[in-house]
PDB file of C-alpha atoms and ligand atoms in Angstrom:
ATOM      1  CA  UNK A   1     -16.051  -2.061   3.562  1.00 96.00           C
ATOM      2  CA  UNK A   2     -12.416  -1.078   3.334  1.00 98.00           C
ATOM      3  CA  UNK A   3      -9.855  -3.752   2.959  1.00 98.00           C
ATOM      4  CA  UNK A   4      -5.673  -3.385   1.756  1.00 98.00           C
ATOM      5  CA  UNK A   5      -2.979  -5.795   1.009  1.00 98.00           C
ATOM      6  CA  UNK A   6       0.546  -4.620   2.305  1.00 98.00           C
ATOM      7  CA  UNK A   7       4.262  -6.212   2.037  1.00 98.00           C
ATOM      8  CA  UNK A   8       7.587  -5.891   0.375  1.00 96.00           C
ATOM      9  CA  UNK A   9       7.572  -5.570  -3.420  1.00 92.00           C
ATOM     10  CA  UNK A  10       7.122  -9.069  -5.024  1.00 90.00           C
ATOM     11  CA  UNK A  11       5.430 -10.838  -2.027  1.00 94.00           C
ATOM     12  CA  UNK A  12       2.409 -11.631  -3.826  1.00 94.00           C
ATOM     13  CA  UNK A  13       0.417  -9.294  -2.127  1.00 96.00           C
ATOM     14  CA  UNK A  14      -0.712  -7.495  -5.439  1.00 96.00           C
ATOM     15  CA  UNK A  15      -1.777 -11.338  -7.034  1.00 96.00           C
ATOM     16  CA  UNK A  16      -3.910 -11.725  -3.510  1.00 97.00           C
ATOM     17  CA  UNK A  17      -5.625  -8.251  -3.746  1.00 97.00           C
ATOM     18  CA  UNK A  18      -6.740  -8.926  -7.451  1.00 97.00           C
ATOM     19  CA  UNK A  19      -8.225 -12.511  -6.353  1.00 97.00           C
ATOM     20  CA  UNK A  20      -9.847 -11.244  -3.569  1.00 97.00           C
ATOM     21  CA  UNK A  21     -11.684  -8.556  -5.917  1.00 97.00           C
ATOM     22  CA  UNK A  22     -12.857 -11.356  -8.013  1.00 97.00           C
ATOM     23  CA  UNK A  23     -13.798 -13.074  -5.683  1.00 96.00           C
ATOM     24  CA  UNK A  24     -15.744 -10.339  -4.098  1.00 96.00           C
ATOM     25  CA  UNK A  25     -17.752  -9.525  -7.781  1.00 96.00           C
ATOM     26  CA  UNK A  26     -19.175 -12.828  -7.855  1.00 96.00           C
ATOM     27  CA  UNK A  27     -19.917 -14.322  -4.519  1.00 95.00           C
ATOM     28  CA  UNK A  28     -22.481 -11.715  -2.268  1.00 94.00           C
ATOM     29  CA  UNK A  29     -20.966 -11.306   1.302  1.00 91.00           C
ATOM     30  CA  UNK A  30     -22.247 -13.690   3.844  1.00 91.00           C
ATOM     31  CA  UNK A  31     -25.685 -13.062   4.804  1.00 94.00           C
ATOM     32  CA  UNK A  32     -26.145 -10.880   2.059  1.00 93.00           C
ATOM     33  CA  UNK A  33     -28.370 -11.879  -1.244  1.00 94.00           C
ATOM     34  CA  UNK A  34     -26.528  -9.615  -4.206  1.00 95.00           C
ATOM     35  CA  UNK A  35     -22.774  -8.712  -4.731  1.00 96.00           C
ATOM     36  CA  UNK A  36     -21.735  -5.342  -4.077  1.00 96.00           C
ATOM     37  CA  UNK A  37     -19.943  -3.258  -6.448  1.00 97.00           C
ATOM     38  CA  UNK A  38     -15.869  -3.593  -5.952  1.00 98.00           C
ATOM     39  CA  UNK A  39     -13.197  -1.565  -6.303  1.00 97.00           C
ATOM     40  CA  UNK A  40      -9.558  -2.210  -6.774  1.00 98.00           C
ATOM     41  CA  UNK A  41      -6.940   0.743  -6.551  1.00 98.00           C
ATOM     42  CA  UNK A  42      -3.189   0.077  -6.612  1.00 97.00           C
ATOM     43  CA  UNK A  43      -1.346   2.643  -4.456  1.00 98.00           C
ATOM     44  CA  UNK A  44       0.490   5.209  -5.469  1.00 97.00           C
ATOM     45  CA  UNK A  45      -2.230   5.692  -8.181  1.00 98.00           C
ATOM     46  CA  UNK A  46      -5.959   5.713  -8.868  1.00 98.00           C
ATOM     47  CA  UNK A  47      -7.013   8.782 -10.160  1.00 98.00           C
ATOM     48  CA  UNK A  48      -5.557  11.116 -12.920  1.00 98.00           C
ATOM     49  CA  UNK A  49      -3.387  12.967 -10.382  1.00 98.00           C
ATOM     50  CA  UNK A  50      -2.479  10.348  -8.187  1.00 98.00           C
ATOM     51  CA  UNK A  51      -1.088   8.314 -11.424  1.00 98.00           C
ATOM     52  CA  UNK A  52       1.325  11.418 -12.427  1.00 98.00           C
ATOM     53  CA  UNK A  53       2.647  11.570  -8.803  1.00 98.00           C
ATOM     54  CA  UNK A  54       3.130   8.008  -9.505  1.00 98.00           C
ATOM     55  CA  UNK A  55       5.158   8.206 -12.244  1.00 97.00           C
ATOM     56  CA  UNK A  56       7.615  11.023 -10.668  1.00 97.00           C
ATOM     57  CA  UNK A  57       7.496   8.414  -7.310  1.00 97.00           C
ATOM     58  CA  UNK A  58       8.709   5.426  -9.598  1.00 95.00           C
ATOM     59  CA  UNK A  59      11.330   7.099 -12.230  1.00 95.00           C
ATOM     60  CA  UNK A  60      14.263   6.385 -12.041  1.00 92.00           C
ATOM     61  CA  UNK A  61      15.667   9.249 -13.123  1.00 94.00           C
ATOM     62  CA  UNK A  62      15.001  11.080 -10.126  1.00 95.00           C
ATOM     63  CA  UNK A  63      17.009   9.911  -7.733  1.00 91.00           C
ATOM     64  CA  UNK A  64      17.775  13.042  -6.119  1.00 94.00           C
ATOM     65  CA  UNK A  65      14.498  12.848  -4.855  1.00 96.00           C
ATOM     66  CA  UNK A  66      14.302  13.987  -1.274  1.00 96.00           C
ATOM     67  CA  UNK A  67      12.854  11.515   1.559  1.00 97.00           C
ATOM     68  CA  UNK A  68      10.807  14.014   2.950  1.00 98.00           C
ATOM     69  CA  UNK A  69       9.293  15.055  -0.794  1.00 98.00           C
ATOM     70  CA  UNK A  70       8.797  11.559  -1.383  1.00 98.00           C
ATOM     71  CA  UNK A  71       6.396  11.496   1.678  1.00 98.00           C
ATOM     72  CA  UNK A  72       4.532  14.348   0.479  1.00 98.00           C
ATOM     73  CA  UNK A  73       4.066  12.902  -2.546  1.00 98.00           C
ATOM     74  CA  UNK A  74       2.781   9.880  -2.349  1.00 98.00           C
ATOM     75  CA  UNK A  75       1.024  11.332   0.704  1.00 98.00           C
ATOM     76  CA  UNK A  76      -0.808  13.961  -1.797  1.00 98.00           C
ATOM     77  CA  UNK A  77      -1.244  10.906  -3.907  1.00 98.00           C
ATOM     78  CA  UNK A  78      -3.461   9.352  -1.142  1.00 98.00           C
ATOM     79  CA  UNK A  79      -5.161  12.412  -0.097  1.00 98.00           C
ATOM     80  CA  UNK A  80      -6.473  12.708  -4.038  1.00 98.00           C
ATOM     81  CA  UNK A  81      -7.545   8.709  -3.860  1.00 98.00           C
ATOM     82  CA  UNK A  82      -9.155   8.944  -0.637  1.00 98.00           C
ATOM     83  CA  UNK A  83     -11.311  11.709  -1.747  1.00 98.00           C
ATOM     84  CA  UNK A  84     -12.240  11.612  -5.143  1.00 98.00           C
ATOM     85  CA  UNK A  85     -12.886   7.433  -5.339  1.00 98.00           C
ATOM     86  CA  UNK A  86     -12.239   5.865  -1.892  1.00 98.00           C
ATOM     87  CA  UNK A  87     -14.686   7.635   0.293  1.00 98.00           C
ATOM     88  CA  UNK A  88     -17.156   8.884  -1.858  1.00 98.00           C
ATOM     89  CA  UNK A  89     -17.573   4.828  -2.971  1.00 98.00           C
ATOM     90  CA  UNK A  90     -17.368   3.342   0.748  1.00 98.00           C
ATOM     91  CA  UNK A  91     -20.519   5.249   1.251  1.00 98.00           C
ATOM     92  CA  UNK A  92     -22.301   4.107  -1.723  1.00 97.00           C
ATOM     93  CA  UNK A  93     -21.579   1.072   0.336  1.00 96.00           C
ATOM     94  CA  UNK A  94     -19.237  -0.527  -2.413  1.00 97.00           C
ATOM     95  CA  UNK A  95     -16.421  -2.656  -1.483  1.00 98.00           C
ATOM     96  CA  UNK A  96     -13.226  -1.074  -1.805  1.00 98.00           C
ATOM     97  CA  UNK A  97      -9.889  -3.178  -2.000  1.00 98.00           C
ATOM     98  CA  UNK A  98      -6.624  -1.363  -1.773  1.00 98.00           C
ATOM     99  CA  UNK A  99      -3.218  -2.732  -3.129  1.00 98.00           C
ATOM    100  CA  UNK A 100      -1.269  -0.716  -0.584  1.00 98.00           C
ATOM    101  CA  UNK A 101      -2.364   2.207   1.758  1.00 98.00           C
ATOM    102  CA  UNK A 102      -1.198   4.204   4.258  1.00 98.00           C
ATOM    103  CA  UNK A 103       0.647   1.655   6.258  1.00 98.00           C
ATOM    104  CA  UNK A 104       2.879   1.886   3.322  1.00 98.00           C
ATOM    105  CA  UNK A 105       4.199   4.859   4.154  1.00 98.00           C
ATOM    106  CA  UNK A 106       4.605   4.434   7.797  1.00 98.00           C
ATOM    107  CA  UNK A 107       6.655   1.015   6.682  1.00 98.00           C
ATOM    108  CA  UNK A 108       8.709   2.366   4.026  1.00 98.00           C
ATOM    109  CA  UNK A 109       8.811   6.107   4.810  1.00 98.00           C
ATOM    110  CA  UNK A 110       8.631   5.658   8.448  1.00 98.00           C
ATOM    111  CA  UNK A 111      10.810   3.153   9.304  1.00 98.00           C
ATOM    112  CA  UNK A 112      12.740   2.168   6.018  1.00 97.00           C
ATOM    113  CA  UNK A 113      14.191   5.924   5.327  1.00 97.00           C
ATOM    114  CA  UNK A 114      14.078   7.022   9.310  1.00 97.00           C
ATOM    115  CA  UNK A 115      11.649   9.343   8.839  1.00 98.00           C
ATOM    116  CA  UNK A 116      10.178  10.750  12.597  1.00 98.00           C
ATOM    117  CA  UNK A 117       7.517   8.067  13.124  1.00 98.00           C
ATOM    118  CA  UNK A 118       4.691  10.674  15.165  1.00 98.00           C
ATOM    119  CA  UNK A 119       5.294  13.201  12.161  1.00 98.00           C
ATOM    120  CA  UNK A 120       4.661  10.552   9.392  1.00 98.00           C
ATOM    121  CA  UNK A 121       0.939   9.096  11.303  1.00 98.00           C
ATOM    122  CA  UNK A 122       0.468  12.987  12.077  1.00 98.00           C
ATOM    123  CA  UNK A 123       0.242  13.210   7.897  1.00 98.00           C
ATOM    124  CA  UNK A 124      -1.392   9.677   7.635  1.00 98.00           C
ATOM    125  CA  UNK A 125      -4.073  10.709   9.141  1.00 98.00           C
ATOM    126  CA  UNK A 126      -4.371  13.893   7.438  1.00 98.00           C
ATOM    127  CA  UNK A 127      -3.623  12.533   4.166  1.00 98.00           C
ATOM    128  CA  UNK A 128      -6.403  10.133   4.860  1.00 98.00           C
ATOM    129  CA  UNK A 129      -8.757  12.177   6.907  1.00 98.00           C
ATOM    130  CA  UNK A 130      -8.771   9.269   9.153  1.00 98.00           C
ATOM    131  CA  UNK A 131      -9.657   6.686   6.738  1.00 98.00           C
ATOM    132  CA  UNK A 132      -8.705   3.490   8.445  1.00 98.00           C
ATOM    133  CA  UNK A 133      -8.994   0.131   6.831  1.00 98.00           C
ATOM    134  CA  UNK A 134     -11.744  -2.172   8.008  1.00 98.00           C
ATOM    135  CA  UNK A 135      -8.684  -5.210   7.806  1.00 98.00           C
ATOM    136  CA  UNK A 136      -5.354  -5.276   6.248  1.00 98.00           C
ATOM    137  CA  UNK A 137      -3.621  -8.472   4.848  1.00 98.00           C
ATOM    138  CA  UNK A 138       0.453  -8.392   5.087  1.00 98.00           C
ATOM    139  CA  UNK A 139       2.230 -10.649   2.919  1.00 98.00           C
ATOM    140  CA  UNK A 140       4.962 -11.267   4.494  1.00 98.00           C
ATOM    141  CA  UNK A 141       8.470 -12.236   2.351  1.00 97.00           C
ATOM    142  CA  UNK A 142      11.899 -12.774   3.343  1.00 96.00           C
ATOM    143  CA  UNK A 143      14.292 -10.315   1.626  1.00 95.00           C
ATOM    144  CA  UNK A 144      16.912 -12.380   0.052  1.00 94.00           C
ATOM    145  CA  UNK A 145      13.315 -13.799  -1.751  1.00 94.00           C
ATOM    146  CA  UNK A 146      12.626 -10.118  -2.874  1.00 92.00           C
ATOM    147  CA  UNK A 147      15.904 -10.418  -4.616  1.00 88.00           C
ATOM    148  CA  UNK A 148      15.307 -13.455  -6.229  1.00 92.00           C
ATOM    149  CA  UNK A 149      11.592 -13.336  -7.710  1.00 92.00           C
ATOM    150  CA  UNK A 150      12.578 -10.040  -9.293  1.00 86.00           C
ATOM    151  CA  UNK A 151      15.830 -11.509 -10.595  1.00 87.00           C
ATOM    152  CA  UNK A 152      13.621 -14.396 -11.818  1.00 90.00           C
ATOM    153  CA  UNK A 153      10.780 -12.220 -13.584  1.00 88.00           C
ATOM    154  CA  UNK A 154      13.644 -10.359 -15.164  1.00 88.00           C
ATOM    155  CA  UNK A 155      11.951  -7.013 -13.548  1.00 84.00           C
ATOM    156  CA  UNK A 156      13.644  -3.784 -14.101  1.00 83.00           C
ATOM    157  CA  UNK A 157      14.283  -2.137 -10.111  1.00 84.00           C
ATOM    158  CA  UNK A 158      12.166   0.980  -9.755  1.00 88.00           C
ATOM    159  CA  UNK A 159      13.367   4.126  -7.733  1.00 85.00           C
ATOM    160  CA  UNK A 160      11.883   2.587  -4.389  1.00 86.00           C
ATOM    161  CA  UNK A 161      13.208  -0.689  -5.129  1.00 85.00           C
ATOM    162  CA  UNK A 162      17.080   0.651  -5.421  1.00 84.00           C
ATOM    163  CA  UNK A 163      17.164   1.119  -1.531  1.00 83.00           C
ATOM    164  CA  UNK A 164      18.606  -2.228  -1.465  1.00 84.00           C
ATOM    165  CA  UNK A 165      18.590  -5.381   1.443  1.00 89.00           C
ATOM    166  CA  UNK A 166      19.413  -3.075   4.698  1.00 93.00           C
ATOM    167  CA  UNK A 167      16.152  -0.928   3.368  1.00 95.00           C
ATOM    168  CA  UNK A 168      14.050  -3.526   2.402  1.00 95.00           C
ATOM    169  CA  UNK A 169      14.681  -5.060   6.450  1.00 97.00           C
ATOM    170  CA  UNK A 170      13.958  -1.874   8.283  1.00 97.00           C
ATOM    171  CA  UNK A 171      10.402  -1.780   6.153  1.00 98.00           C
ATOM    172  CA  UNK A 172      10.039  -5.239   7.103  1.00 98.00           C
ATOM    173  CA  UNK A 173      10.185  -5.095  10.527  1.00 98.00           C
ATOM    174  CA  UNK A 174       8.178  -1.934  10.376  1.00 98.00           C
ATOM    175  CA  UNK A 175       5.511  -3.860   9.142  1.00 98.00           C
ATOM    176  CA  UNK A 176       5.422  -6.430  11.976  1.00 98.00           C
ATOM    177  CA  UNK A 177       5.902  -3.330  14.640  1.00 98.00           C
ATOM    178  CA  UNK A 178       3.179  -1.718  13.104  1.00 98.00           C
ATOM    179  CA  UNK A 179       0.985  -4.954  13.452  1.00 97.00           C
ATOM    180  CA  UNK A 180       1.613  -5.692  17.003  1.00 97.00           C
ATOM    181  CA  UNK A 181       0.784  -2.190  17.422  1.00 94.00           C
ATOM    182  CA  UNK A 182      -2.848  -2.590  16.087  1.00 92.00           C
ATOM    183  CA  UNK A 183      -3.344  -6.240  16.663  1.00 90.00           C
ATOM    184  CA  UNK A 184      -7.370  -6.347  15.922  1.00 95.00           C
ATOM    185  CA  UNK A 185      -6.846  -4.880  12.263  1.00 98.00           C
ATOM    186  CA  UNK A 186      -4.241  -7.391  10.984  1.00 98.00           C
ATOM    187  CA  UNK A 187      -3.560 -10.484   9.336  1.00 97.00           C
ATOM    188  CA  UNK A 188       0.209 -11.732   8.725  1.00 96.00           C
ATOM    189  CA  UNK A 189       0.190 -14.336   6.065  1.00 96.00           C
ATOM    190  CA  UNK A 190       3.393 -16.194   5.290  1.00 94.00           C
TER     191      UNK A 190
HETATM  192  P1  TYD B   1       4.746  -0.684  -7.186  1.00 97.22           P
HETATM  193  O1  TYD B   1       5.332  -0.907  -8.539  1.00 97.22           O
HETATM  194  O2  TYD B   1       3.280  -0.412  -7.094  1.00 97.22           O
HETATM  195  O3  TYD B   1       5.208  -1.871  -6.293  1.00 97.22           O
HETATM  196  P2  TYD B   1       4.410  -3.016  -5.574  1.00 97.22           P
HETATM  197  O4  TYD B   1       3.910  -3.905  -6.671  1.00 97.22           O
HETATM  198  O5  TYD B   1       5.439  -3.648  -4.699  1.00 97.22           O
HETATM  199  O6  TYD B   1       3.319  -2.366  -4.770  1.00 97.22           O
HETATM  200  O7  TYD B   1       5.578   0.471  -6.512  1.00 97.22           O
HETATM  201  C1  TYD B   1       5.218   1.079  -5.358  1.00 97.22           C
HETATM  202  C2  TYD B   1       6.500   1.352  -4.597  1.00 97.22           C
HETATM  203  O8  TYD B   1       6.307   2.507  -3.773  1.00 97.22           O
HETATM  204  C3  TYD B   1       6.886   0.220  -3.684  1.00 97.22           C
HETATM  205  O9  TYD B   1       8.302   0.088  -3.676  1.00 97.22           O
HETATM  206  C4  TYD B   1       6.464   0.704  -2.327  1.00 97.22           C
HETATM  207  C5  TYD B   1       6.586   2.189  -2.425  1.00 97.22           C
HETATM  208  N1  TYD B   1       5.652   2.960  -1.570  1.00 97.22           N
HETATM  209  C6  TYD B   1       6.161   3.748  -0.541  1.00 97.22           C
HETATM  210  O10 TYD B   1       7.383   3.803  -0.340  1.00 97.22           O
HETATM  211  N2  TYD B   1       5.300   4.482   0.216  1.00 97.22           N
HETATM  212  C7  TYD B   1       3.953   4.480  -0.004  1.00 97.22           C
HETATM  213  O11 TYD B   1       3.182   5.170   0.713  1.00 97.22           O
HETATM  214  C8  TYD B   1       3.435   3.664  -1.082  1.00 97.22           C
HETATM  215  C9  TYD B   1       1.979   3.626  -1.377  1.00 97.22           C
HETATM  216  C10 TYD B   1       4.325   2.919  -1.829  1.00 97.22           C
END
């Protein structure tokens, strides 16, 4: 079973993701007598590679970085989570829990930087090797409430998190598009 959390930085979605995979370690499934193993992975990241790509992703020092790079990257990111822990553990049968997938990219790459939408699921898919998510949660924010929880926390902006309010509502949006696109996977929680 493959379930992610998606949603603007600070909607919660990363708090809901961790409860769920407590939840999930101590309560068997319905209709099932013993709890499966769980996994939690926080995207970009995961693995040994996939946490270096990370940190060149998130610097802030490299804000030169190029928006078609940066979909490379954290697409080769993905690729190296999908296939050295995702996969291999969804057919152990484990439960794997994702803190951001590919929707991510089609959302921020996609539709936040203008990116050409076919090319972007063209490397989703490849990235993944058509890996879809069983269900994905989106924790849905208002923008101006980005601004303000991050203001609150005192949270240093990351390189992603620079693009400022006219970014942050073309991702938004994305996500909803992408939602009503695939209406049977989806969950939109306020
Ligand atoms: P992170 O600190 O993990 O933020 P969050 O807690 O909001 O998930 O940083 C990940 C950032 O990378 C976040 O701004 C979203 C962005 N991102 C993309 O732009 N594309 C992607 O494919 C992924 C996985 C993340």
């Amino acid at each position: 079973m493959f379930i992610t959390f998606e949603g603007l930085d600070s909607s919660g979605k990363s708090t809901q993701a961790q409860r769920l995979t407590e939840r999930l370690a101590t309560r068997p499934l319905p209709g099932e007598k013993t709890v499966r193993p769980v996994r939690f992975i926080r995207e970009p990241g995961g693995t040994v590679i996939s946490e270096r790509l990370r940190e060149i992703l998130l610097d802030r020092a490299n804000l030169d970085l190029n928006e078609v790079s940066e979909l490379f990257l954290f697409s080769a990111s993905r690729a190296q989570v999908v296939r050295e822990v995702i996969r291999p553990a969804i057919a152990r049968g484990e439960i794997v829990i994702c803190d951001r997938y590919a929707d991510s990219t089609t959302a921020y790459q996609g539709y936040g930087r203008g990116l050409d939408l076919p090319a972007v699921l063209q490397i989703n898919r490849f990235a993944t090797a058509g890996l879809v998510p069983d269900r994905t949660f989106i924790v849905d924010i208002a923008v101006v409430e980005v601004g303000r929880r991050k203001e609150t926390a005192g949270m240093p902006y990351d390189r992603m998190e620079t693009g400022g309010t006219g970014f942050f509502e073309k991702v938004r949006n994305g996500y909803f598009d992408i939602a009503k696109r695939q209406p049977g996977r989806f969950v939109v929680v306020d």
